[in-house]
């Protein structure tokens, strides 16, 4: 049995979808009836619309129902052009896709600018306006009566029969889901999942949250426009009632049921909807009530859809036969001792830069978090930042990273002034950091999680990723080699294919350091990186931090473990009540009277005795 499972695992992940795609295209020659062929046709069209929602909602985490508007745009544009200008299916599919992309950009900009649930609300109102807009443009759309007289589809001048039209639709569907698969399984797919998990994390990796969300929403509009172009030819008649709120909820239901965070979940959900509720003639009368109940039940019991349940079953079966040991291996002995970067195979020299903070001030209402703090951190040194809770340590890091705006003061990285810069620009300037709670999206491996740190430093365009061009392939090979090197350095290379979010807290912290290191930072900010680790893990972490320092990076360590700080730091800066109260070597700080009073409470203990 184990041998059989191992053989199954050697089969490429794309093999089964490819076989199913071929069967879908060849369905007319497999003896199916005309009624079944029509249901498959409508399933393909609904799956195209649903895949756009899966991309923006399932992967980017931005709920938007605007696919209905893009669907209507493609349908009516195709119908009008086919009747009055040119009737070529392929050309009209391209035109509809481009028009829907434009509509997606126009409708997405204001919603994403406002943030929060604004895109969901603006797209919701856009859906409600679609029938009204169709009636206002009655001269072109036929208004409430509908668009009548759409001709039979033609391709390169040849009239398509119902069978050849079905084949064209199925081929387009297979091509689109191949495009989506290539996009989702590329570095862009991981970036979208990081964005869904935490926009803060995404921006810390140099990703522009606004731009990536807008890109996902706009790209998700393309299959909706294509579906609209195909739908115009199905019955050769378009009615405003086909593009209302009920369609928007249908698409949402298909995405949730099939699995919004799945490449092929849209196909599963669309098939169930077409062969289930949408086939009933009595369904439309009670559609909204049924959909409401359905979404509540499906969202509660099948949170990741049927595709999610299938993936979970596959993981359980795989883990049963091949369960990895989730532990961190020792840091290689080559990292021990005073040797320099050239003697450390696997840790190339890193381009450190001086961090200079001058007169930094920040208030939150009536609370002064920082009161004119000035300090520096030099390349090739570990600068520790310590102080009691509420002293302003994390506030200072957040201001360096651009999460908070400065009230006064300047922040410089080398010769670059980054004061007031947005977080993703600060990250691109060479600042990388860890967080008090390590964050990793579900369902991505340790290797993919670490490679996310290279997303912007070694950027590859979406088109190159989709078409798997040589630039993408070269970058993918380089990513794999570098992540292997970094993971080996951290001591977790044996966990490269394990889900990152499933690891123990201590191991996740090591993986997070690896992700930060993968971006080759000039300045590395470590925020409570030893929190929750046992003694062995702390020892491994200390060796790793020393190795990073010796490679040339500027390391800023915020840590409550005073013993670890004394062992690691070259320079210690002490904050209390938003002010810098002491600065010096570990030996000087260890016996500093005010530090002992403010940070360790020694005076209070003496007074009580």
PDB file of C-alpha atoms in Angstrom, residues 273-410:
ATOM      1  CA  UNK A 273     -25.460  25.073  -8.816  1.00  0.00           C
ATOM      2  CA  UNK A 274     -26.280  24.237 -12.431  1.00  0.00           C
ATOM      3  CA  UNK A 275     -27.264  20.653 -11.739  1.00  0.00           C
ATOM      4  CA  UNK A 276     -29.097  21.583  -8.540  1.00  0.00           C
ATOM      5  CA  UNK A 277     -31.032  24.765  -7.727  1.00  0.00           C
ATOM      6  CA  UNK A 278     -30.651  26.548 -11.087  1.00  0.00           C
ATOM      7  CA  UNK A 279     -32.254  23.608 -12.889  1.00  0.00           C
ATOM      8  CA  UNK A 280     -35.470  23.915 -10.879  1.00  0.00           C
ATOM      9  CA  UNK A 281     -38.146  26.106 -12.456  1.00  0.00           C
ATOM     10  CA  UNK A 282     -39.566  26.950  -9.024  1.00  0.00           C
ATOM     11  CA  UNK A 283     -36.219  28.042  -7.621  1.00  0.00           C
ATOM     12  CA  UNK A 284     -36.251  31.658  -8.845  1.00  0.00           C
ATOM     13  CA  UNK A 285     -39.325  32.553  -6.783  1.00  0.00           C
ATOM     14  CA  UNK A 286     -37.605  31.631  -3.518  1.00  0.00           C
ATOM     15  CA  UNK A 287     -34.009  32.218  -4.650  1.00  0.00           C
ATOM     16  CA  UNK A 288     -32.984  34.848  -2.113  1.00  0.00           C
ATOM     17  CA  UNK A 289     -34.409  32.964   0.871  1.00  0.00           C
ATOM     18  CA  UNK A 290     -32.832  29.676  -0.216  1.00  0.00           C
ATOM     19  CA  UNK A 291     -29.494  31.333  -0.911  1.00  0.00           C
ATOM     20  CA  UNK A 292     -29.522  33.016   2.496  1.00  0.00           C
ATOM     21  CA  UNK A 293     -30.060  29.714   4.298  1.00  0.00           C
ATOM     22  CA  UNK A 294     -27.576  27.965   2.037  1.00  0.00           C
ATOM     23  CA  UNK A 295     -24.791  30.510   2.622  1.00  0.00           C
ATOM     24  CA  UNK A 296     -25.219  30.310   6.392  1.00  0.00           C
ATOM     25  CA  UNK A 297     -25.092  26.506   6.409  1.00  0.00           C
ATOM     26  CA  UNK A 298     -22.280  26.206   3.863  1.00  0.00           C
ATOM     27  CA  UNK A 299     -20.213  28.941   5.510  1.00  0.00           C
ATOM     28  CA  UNK A 300     -20.541  27.195   8.884  1.00  0.00           C
ATOM     29  CA  UNK A 301     -20.126  23.543   7.964  1.00  0.00           C
ATOM     30  CA  UNK A 302     -17.918  23.766   4.885  1.00  0.00           C
ATOM     31  CA  UNK A 303     -15.729  26.784   5.583  1.00  0.00           C
ATOM     32  CA  UNK A 304     -13.265  26.034   2.752  1.00  0.00           C
ATOM     33  CA  UNK A 305     -15.792  24.444   0.423  1.00  0.00           C
ATOM     34  CA  UNK A 306     -15.831  20.969  -1.028  1.00  0.00           C
ATOM     35  CA  UNK A 307     -12.405  21.505  -2.533  1.00  0.00           C
ATOM     36  CA  UNK A 308     -11.114  22.307   0.947  1.00  0.00           C
ATOM     37  CA  UNK A 309     -12.582  19.093   2.312  1.00  0.00           C
ATOM     38  CA  UNK A 310     -10.953  17.124  -0.510  1.00  0.00           C
ATOM     39  CA  UNK A 311      -7.564  18.758   0.132  1.00  0.00           C
ATOM     40  CA  UNK A 312      -7.871  17.998   3.832  1.00  0.00           C
ATOM     41  CA  UNK A 313      -8.648  14.342   3.114  1.00  0.00           C
ATOM     42  CA  UNK A 314      -5.640  14.123   0.782  1.00  0.00           C
ATOM     43  CA  UNK A 315      -3.346  15.674   3.413  1.00  0.00           C
ATOM     44  CA  UNK A 316      -4.592  13.282   6.087  1.00  0.00           C
ATOM     45  CA  UNK A 317      -4.000  10.296   3.810  1.00  0.00           C
ATOM     46  CA  UNK A 318      -0.550  11.560   2.857  1.00  0.00           C
ATOM     47  CA  UNK A 319       0.453  12.279   6.459  1.00  0.00           C
ATOM     48  CA  UNK A 320      -0.660   8.804   7.471  1.00  0.00           C
ATOM     49  CA  UNK A 321       1.937   7.256   5.197  1.00  0.00           C
ATOM     50  CA  UNK A 322       4.612   9.928   5.287  1.00  0.00           C
ATOM     51  CA  UNK A 323       4.495  11.999   8.476  1.00  0.00           C
ATOM     52  CA  UNK A 324       7.557  14.242   8.855  1.00  0.00           C
ATOM     53  CA  UNK A 325       9.200  14.817  12.215  1.00  0.00           C
ATOM     54  CA  UNK A 326       8.535  18.475  13.001  1.00  0.00           C
ATOM     55  CA  UNK A 327      11.685  19.541  14.826  1.00  0.00           C
ATOM     56  CA  UNK A 328      14.431  22.018  14.151  1.00  0.00           C
ATOM     57  CA  UNK A 329      17.813  20.581  13.257  1.00  0.00           C
ATOM     58  CA  UNK A 330      20.902  22.005  14.942  1.00  0.00           C
ATOM     59  CA  UNK A 331      22.466  25.074  13.356  1.00  0.00           C
ATOM     60  CA  UNK A 332      25.488  23.858  11.335  1.00  0.00           C
ATOM     61  CA  UNK A 333      28.723  23.940  13.320  1.00  0.00           C
ATOM     62  CA  UNK A 334      30.314  26.109  10.636  1.00  0.00           C
ATOM     63  CA  UNK A 335      28.400  29.012  12.187  1.00  0.00           C
ATOM     64  CA  UNK A 336      30.133  28.675  15.548  1.00  0.00           C
ATOM     65  CA  UNK A 337      33.188  30.681  16.478  1.00  0.00           C
ATOM     66  CA  UNK A 338      34.623  34.013  15.313  1.00  0.00           C
ATOM     67  CA  UNK A 339      35.049  33.220  11.645  1.00  0.00           C
ATOM     68  CA  UNK A 340      34.081  35.865   9.105  1.00  0.00           C
ATOM     69  CA  UNK A 341      31.512  35.800   6.282  1.00  0.00           C
ATOM     70  CA  UNK A 342      33.895  34.315   3.740  1.00  0.00           C
ATOM     71  CA  UNK A 343      34.346  31.249   5.951  1.00  0.00           C
ATOM     72  CA  UNK A 344      30.616  30.664   6.372  1.00  0.00           C
ATOM     73  CA  UNK A 345      29.390  28.572   3.444  1.00  0.00           C
ATOM     74  CA  UNK A 346      25.707  29.224   2.871  1.00  0.00           C
ATOM     75  CA  UNK A 347      25.658  32.733   4.391  1.00  0.00           C
ATOM     76  CA  UNK A 348      26.835  35.241   1.819  1.00  0.00           C
ATOM     77  CA  UNK A 349      27.859  38.751   2.919  1.00  0.00           C
ATOM     78  CA  UNK A 350      24.825  40.975   3.486  1.00  0.00           C
ATOM     79  CA  UNK A 351      24.706  44.689   2.586  1.00  0.00           C
ATOM     80  CA  UNK A 352      24.252  46.393   5.945  1.00  0.00           C
ATOM     81  CA  UNK A 353      23.346  50.077   6.253  1.00  0.00           C
ATOM     82  CA  UNK A 354      23.412  52.530   9.145  1.00  0.00           C
ATOM     83  CA  UNK A 355      20.064  53.166  10.828  1.00  0.00           C
ATOM     84  CA  UNK A 356      19.855  56.677  12.240  1.00  0.00           C
ATOM     85  CA  UNK A 357      16.889  57.957  14.257  1.00  0.00           C
ATOM     86  CA  UNK A 358      16.962  61.656  15.221  1.00  0.00           C
ATOM     87  CA  UNK A 359      14.555  63.463  17.542  1.00  0.00           C
ATOM     88  CA  UNK A 360      11.745  60.965  16.989  1.00  0.00           C
ATOM     89  CA  UNK A 361       8.469  61.979  18.635  1.00  0.00           C
ATOM     90  CA  UNK A 362       5.059  60.262  18.688  1.00  0.00           C
ATOM     91  CA  UNK A 363       1.896  60.904  20.657  1.00  0.00           C
ATOM     92  CA  UNK A 364      -1.307  58.861  20.755  1.00  0.00           C
ATOM     93  CA  UNK A 365      -3.911  61.313  22.006  1.00  0.00           C
ATOM     94  CA  UNK A 366      -2.687  62.485  25.409  1.00  0.00           C
ATOM     95  CA  UNK A 367      -0.083  59.704  25.722  1.00  0.00           C
ATOM     96  CA  UNK A 368       3.493  60.441  24.720  1.00  0.00           C
ATOM     97  CA  UNK A 369       4.927  57.217  23.301  1.00  0.00           C
ATOM     98  CA  UNK A 370       8.265  58.692  22.189  1.00  0.00           C
ATOM     99  CA  UNK A 371       9.669  62.018  23.333  1.00  0.00           C
ATOM    100  CA  UNK A 372      12.504  62.985  21.020  1.00  0.00           C
ATOM    101  CA  UNK A 373      14.455  59.715  20.827  1.00  0.00           C
ATOM    102  CA  UNK A 374      17.757  59.704  18.940  1.00  0.00           C
ATOM    103  CA  UNK A 375      19.869  56.610  18.362  1.00  0.00           C
ATOM    104  CA  UNK A 376      21.915  54.786  15.752  1.00  0.00           C
ATOM    105  CA  UNK A 377      22.522  51.166  14.786  1.00  0.00           C
ATOM    106  CA  UNK A 378      25.619  50.274  12.814  1.00  0.00           C
ATOM    107  CA  UNK A 379      26.221  47.562  10.169  1.00  0.00           C
ATOM    108  CA  UNK A 380      27.864  44.424  11.477  1.00  0.00           C
ATOM    109  CA  UNK A 381      26.582  45.032  14.994  1.00  0.00           C
ATOM    110  CA  UNK A 382      23.700  43.827  17.130  1.00  0.00           C
ATOM    111  CA  UNK A 383      22.007  46.842  18.669  1.00  0.00           C
ATOM    112  CA  UNK A 384      19.634  45.814  21.444  1.00  0.00           C
ATOM    113  CA  UNK A 385      16.684  47.975  22.369  1.00  0.00           C
ATOM    114  CA  UNK A 386      15.378  47.212  25.855  1.00  0.00           C
ATOM    115  CA  UNK A 387      13.027  48.746  28.374  1.00  0.00           C
ATOM    116  CA  UNK A 388       9.948  48.024  30.461  1.00  0.00           C
ATOM    117  CA  UNK A 389       6.530  47.445  28.870  1.00  0.00           C
ATOM    118  CA  UNK A 390       5.167  50.695  27.469  1.00  0.00           C
ATOM    119  CA  UNK A 391       8.598  52.259  27.090  1.00  0.00           C
ATOM    120  CA  UNK A 392       8.165  52.774  23.328  1.00  0.00           C
ATOM    121  CA  UNK A 393      10.306  49.972  21.864  1.00  0.00           C
ATOM    122  CA  UNK A 394       7.723  48.482  19.498  1.00  0.00           C
ATOM    123  CA  UNK A 395       6.429  51.977  18.701  1.00  0.00           C
ATOM    124  CA  UNK A 396       9.907  52.914  17.542  1.00  0.00           C
ATOM    125  CA  UNK A 397      10.146  49.810  15.337  1.00  0.00           C
ATOM    126  CA  UNK A 398       6.721  50.506  13.880  1.00  0.00           C
ATOM    127  CA  UNK A 399       7.749  54.067  13.048  1.00  0.00           C
ATOM    128  CA  UNK A 400      10.937  52.872  11.367  1.00  0.00           C
ATOM    129  CA  UNK A 401       8.808  50.441   9.318  1.00  0.00           C
ATOM    130  CA  UNK A 402       6.298  53.147   8.370  1.00  0.00           C
ATOM    131  CA  UNK A 403       3.290  51.765  10.275  1.00  0.00           C
ATOM    132  CA  UNK A 404       3.058  55.000  12.280  1.00  0.00           C
ATOM    133  CA  UNK A 405       3.659  58.526  11.055  1.00  0.00           C
ATOM    134  CA  UNK A 406       6.217  60.623  12.894  1.00  0.00           C
ATOM    135  CA  UNK A 407       5.092  63.736  14.794  1.00  0.00           C
ATOM    136  CA  UNK A 408       8.655  65.019  14.616  1.00  0.00           C
ATOM    137  CA  UNK A 409      12.130  63.737  13.834  1.00  0.00           C
ATOM    138  CA  UNK A 410      13.814  61.902  10.982  1.00  0.00           C
TER     139      UNK A 410
END
